[in-house]
């Protein structure tokens, strides 16, 4: 269920790409607010745009699905589903980069984006989903509340803004 006032859509080839300033700003906001999404602050717009260009290429190649959530003209959030392409993994996918702009957090948007990902994965026969998140982050409560299973933590996995190495937690969900 989409929270009131938000519009969540799976991007299609007819949509403008994700390599736009709005998507760059969403990623920069996530990194600036401490999200462990593969980048360290300060994240510049050029680097953020380069990342989204790579996402766009994967999307256009049919390897990645991308959802965007808007509230009016504002990009409020996004999430990606990376579709495993190897023959022995066509039943699997990885949830990546669940981003909710800090102005729109705590309104159910993260949950709505995750439910959209799960529904699309089911439709595509992707029955095993995986993801990882920094240990101790609020996202762990979200994933557990949606029925994701914690498999364990990998120590010293991700460097954070203060330079320390932190563990990541791996989750899976069988649909």
Coordinates of C-alpha atoms in Angstrom, one line a residue:
X1 CA 0.0 0.0 0.0
X2 CA 1.4 3.3 -1.1
X3 CA 1.4 6.0 1.6
X4 CA -1.0 8.9 1.0
X5 CA 0.4 11.6 -1.3
X6 CA 3.1 9.4 -2.8
X7 CA 3.3 7.9 -6.3
X8 CA 5.5 4.9 -6.7
X9 CA 6.3 3.6 -10.2
X10 CA 8.6 1.1 -11.9
X11 CA 10.6 3.0 -14.4
X12 CA 10.1 1.9 -18.0
X13 CA 12.0 2.6 -21.2
X14 CA 9.4 5.4 -21.9
X15 CA 10.5 7.2 -18.7
X16 CA 13.4 9.7 -18.5
X17 CA 16.4 7.9 -17.3
X18 CA 17.7 7.8 -13.7
X19 CA 20.8 9.7 -14.6
X20 CA 19.1 13.0 -13.7
X21 CA 19.9 15.6 -11.0
X22 CA 16.9 14.5 -8.9
X23 CA 18.3 11.0 -8.6
X24 CA 21.8 12.3 -7.9
X25 CA 20.3 14.6 -5.1
X26 CA 18.5 11.6 -3.6
X27 CA 21.8 9.6 -3.4
X28 CA 23.7 12.5 -2.0
X29 CA 21.1 13.1 0.7
X30 CA 21.3 9.4 1.7
X31 CA 25.1 9.5 1.9
X32 CA 25.1 12.8 3.8
X33 CA 22.6 11.4 6.3
X34 CA 24.8 8.4 7.0
X35 CA 23.4 5.7 4.8
X36 CA 25.9 2.9 3.9
X37 CA 25.1 2.6 0.2
X38 CA 28.6 2.2 -1.2
X39 CA 29.7 5.8 -1.0
X40 CA 31.4 8.1 1.6
X41 CA 30.6 11.7 2.2
X42 CA 31.0 14.2 0.8
X43 CA 29.6 12.7 -2.4
X44 CA 29.8 15.1 -5.3
X45 CA 27.1 15.5 -8.0
X46 CA 29.4 14.2 -10.7
X47 CA 30.1 11.0 -8.9
X48 CA 26.4 10.5 -8.1
X49 CA 25.4 11.1 -11.7
X50 CA 28.1 8.6 -12.9
X51 CA 26.6 6.0 -10.5
X52 CA 23.1 6.6 -11.9
X53 CA 24.4 6.4 -15.5
X54 CA 25.6 2.9 -14.6
X55 CA 22.2 2.0 -13.2
X56 CA 20.5 3.3 -16.3
X57 CA 22.8 1.1 -18.5
X58 CA 21.9 -1.9 -16.3
X59 CA 18.2 -1.0 -16.5
X60 CA 18.3 -0.6 -20.3
X61 CA 20.1 -4.0 -20.6
X62 CA 17.3 -5.7 -18.7
X63 CA 19.5 -6.5 -15.7
X64 CA 18.0 -4.1 -13.2
X65 CA 14.6 -2.8 -12.3
X66 CA 14.3 0.7 -10.7
X67 CA 11.4 2.1 -8.8
X68 CA 11.0 5.8 -8.0
X69 CA 8.6 7.4 -5.5
X70 CA 7.5 11.0 -5.9
X71 CA 5.5 13.3 -3.7
X72 CA 4.3 15.9 -6.2
X73 CA 7.4 17.1 -8.2
X74 CA 9.9 15.9 -5.5
X75 CA 11.7 12.6 -5.8
X76 CA 11.2 11.0 -2.4
X77 CA 12.7 7.6 -2.7
X78 CA 14.0 4.8 -4.9
X79 CA 14.9 1.1 -4.8
X80 CA 16.5 -1.3 -7.2
X81 CA 16.2 -5.0 -8.0
X82 CA 19.2 -6.5 -9.6
X83 CA 18.2 -9.6 -11.6
X84 CA 20.8 -12.4 -11.5
X85 CA 21.6 -13.3 -15.1
X86 CA 23.6 -16.5 -14.7
X87 CA 21.7 -19.7 -15.7
X88 CA 21.8 -21.2 -12.2
X89 CA 20.4 -18.0 -10.6
X90 CA 17.4 -17.0 -12.7
X91 CA 15.3 -17.5 -9.6
X92 CA 17.3 -15.0 -7.6
X93 CA 17.5 -11.2 -7.3
X94 CA 19.3 -8.7 -5.1
X95 CA 17.5 -5.7 -3.6
X96 CA 19.8 -2.7 -3.7
X97 CA 19.9 0.9 -2.7
X98 CA 16.6 1.5 -0.8
X99 CA 16.8 5.3 -0.6
X100 CA 14.3 7.5 1.1
X101 CA 15.0 11.2 1.2
X102 CA 15.3 12.3 4.9
X103 CA 12.4 14.8 4.4
X104 CA 10.1 11.8 3.7
X105 CA 11.3 9.2 6.2
X106 CA 9.1 7.5 8.8
X107 CA 5.9 7.7 6.6
X108 CA 5.9 4.1 5.3
X109 CA 7.6 4.8 2.0
X110 CA 10.5 2.4 2.6
X111 CA 8.0 -0.4 3.3
X112 CA 5.9 0.5 0.2
X113 CA 9.0 0.4 -2.0
X114 CA 10.0 -3.0 -0.6
X115 CA 6.5 -4.4 -1.2
X116 CA 6.7 -3.2 -4.8
X117 CA 10.0 -4.9 -5.2
X118 CA 8.7 -8.2 -3.8
X119 CA 5.6 -8.1 -6.0
X120 CA 7.6 -7.5 -9.1
X121 CA 10.1 -10.2 -8.2
X122 CA 7.2 -12.7 -7.8
X123 CA 5.8 -11.7 -11.2
X124 CA 9.2 -12.4 -12.7
X125 CA 9.6 -15.8 -11.0
X126 CA 12.4 -14.5 -8.7
X127 CA 11.6 -16.4 -5.6
X128 CA 14.9 -15.9 -3.6
X129 CA 15.7 -12.3 -2.7
X130 CA 18.8 -11.1 -0.9
X131 CA 20.0 -7.8 0.5
X132 CA 22.6 -6.5 2.9
X133 CA 22.5 -3.5 5.3
X134 CA 24.9 -2.0 7.8
X135 CA 24.4 -3.7 11.2
X136 CA 22.3 -1.8 13.7
X137 CA 20.7 0.5 11.1
X138 CA 16.9 1.3 11.3
X139 CA 16.5 -0.6 8.0
X140 CA 17.1 -3.9 10.0
X141 CA 13.7 -3.3 11.7
X142 CA 12.0 -2.6 8.4
X143 CA 13.4 -5.8 6.8
X144 CA 12.6 -8.0 9.8
X145 CA 9.1 -6.6 10.0
X146 CA 8.5 -7.5 6.4
X147 CA 9.5 -11.1 7.0
X148 CA 13.1 -11.1 5.8
X149 CA 15.4 -13.5 7.5
X150 CA 18.8 -12.5 9.0
X151 CA 21.5 -14.9 8.0
X152 CA 24.4 -13.3 9.9
X153 CA 26.9 -10.5 9.9
X154 CA 30.2 -10.0 8.0
X155 CA 32.6 -8.1 10.2
X156 CA 34.6 -5.1 8.9
X157 CA 32.6 -5.1 5.7
X158 CA 31.9 -1.4 5.0
X159 CA 33.9 1.8 5.8
X160 CA 31.8 4.6 7.2
X161 CA 32.3 8.3 7.3
X162 CA 34.5 8.3 10.4
X163 CA 36.8 5.8 8.7
X164 CA 35.9 2.8 10.8
X165 CA 35.0 -0.6 9.4
X166 CA 31.6 -1.8 10.3
X167 CA 29.7 -5.1 9.9
X168 CA 27.1 -5.7 7.3
X169 CA 24.1 -8.0 7.9
X170 CA 22.8 -10.2 5.1
X171 CA 19.1 -10.9 4.8
X172 CA 17.1 -13.2 2.5
X173 CA 13.4 -13.7 1.7
X174 CA 11.9 -16.7 0.0
X175 CA 8.7 -15.7 -1.9

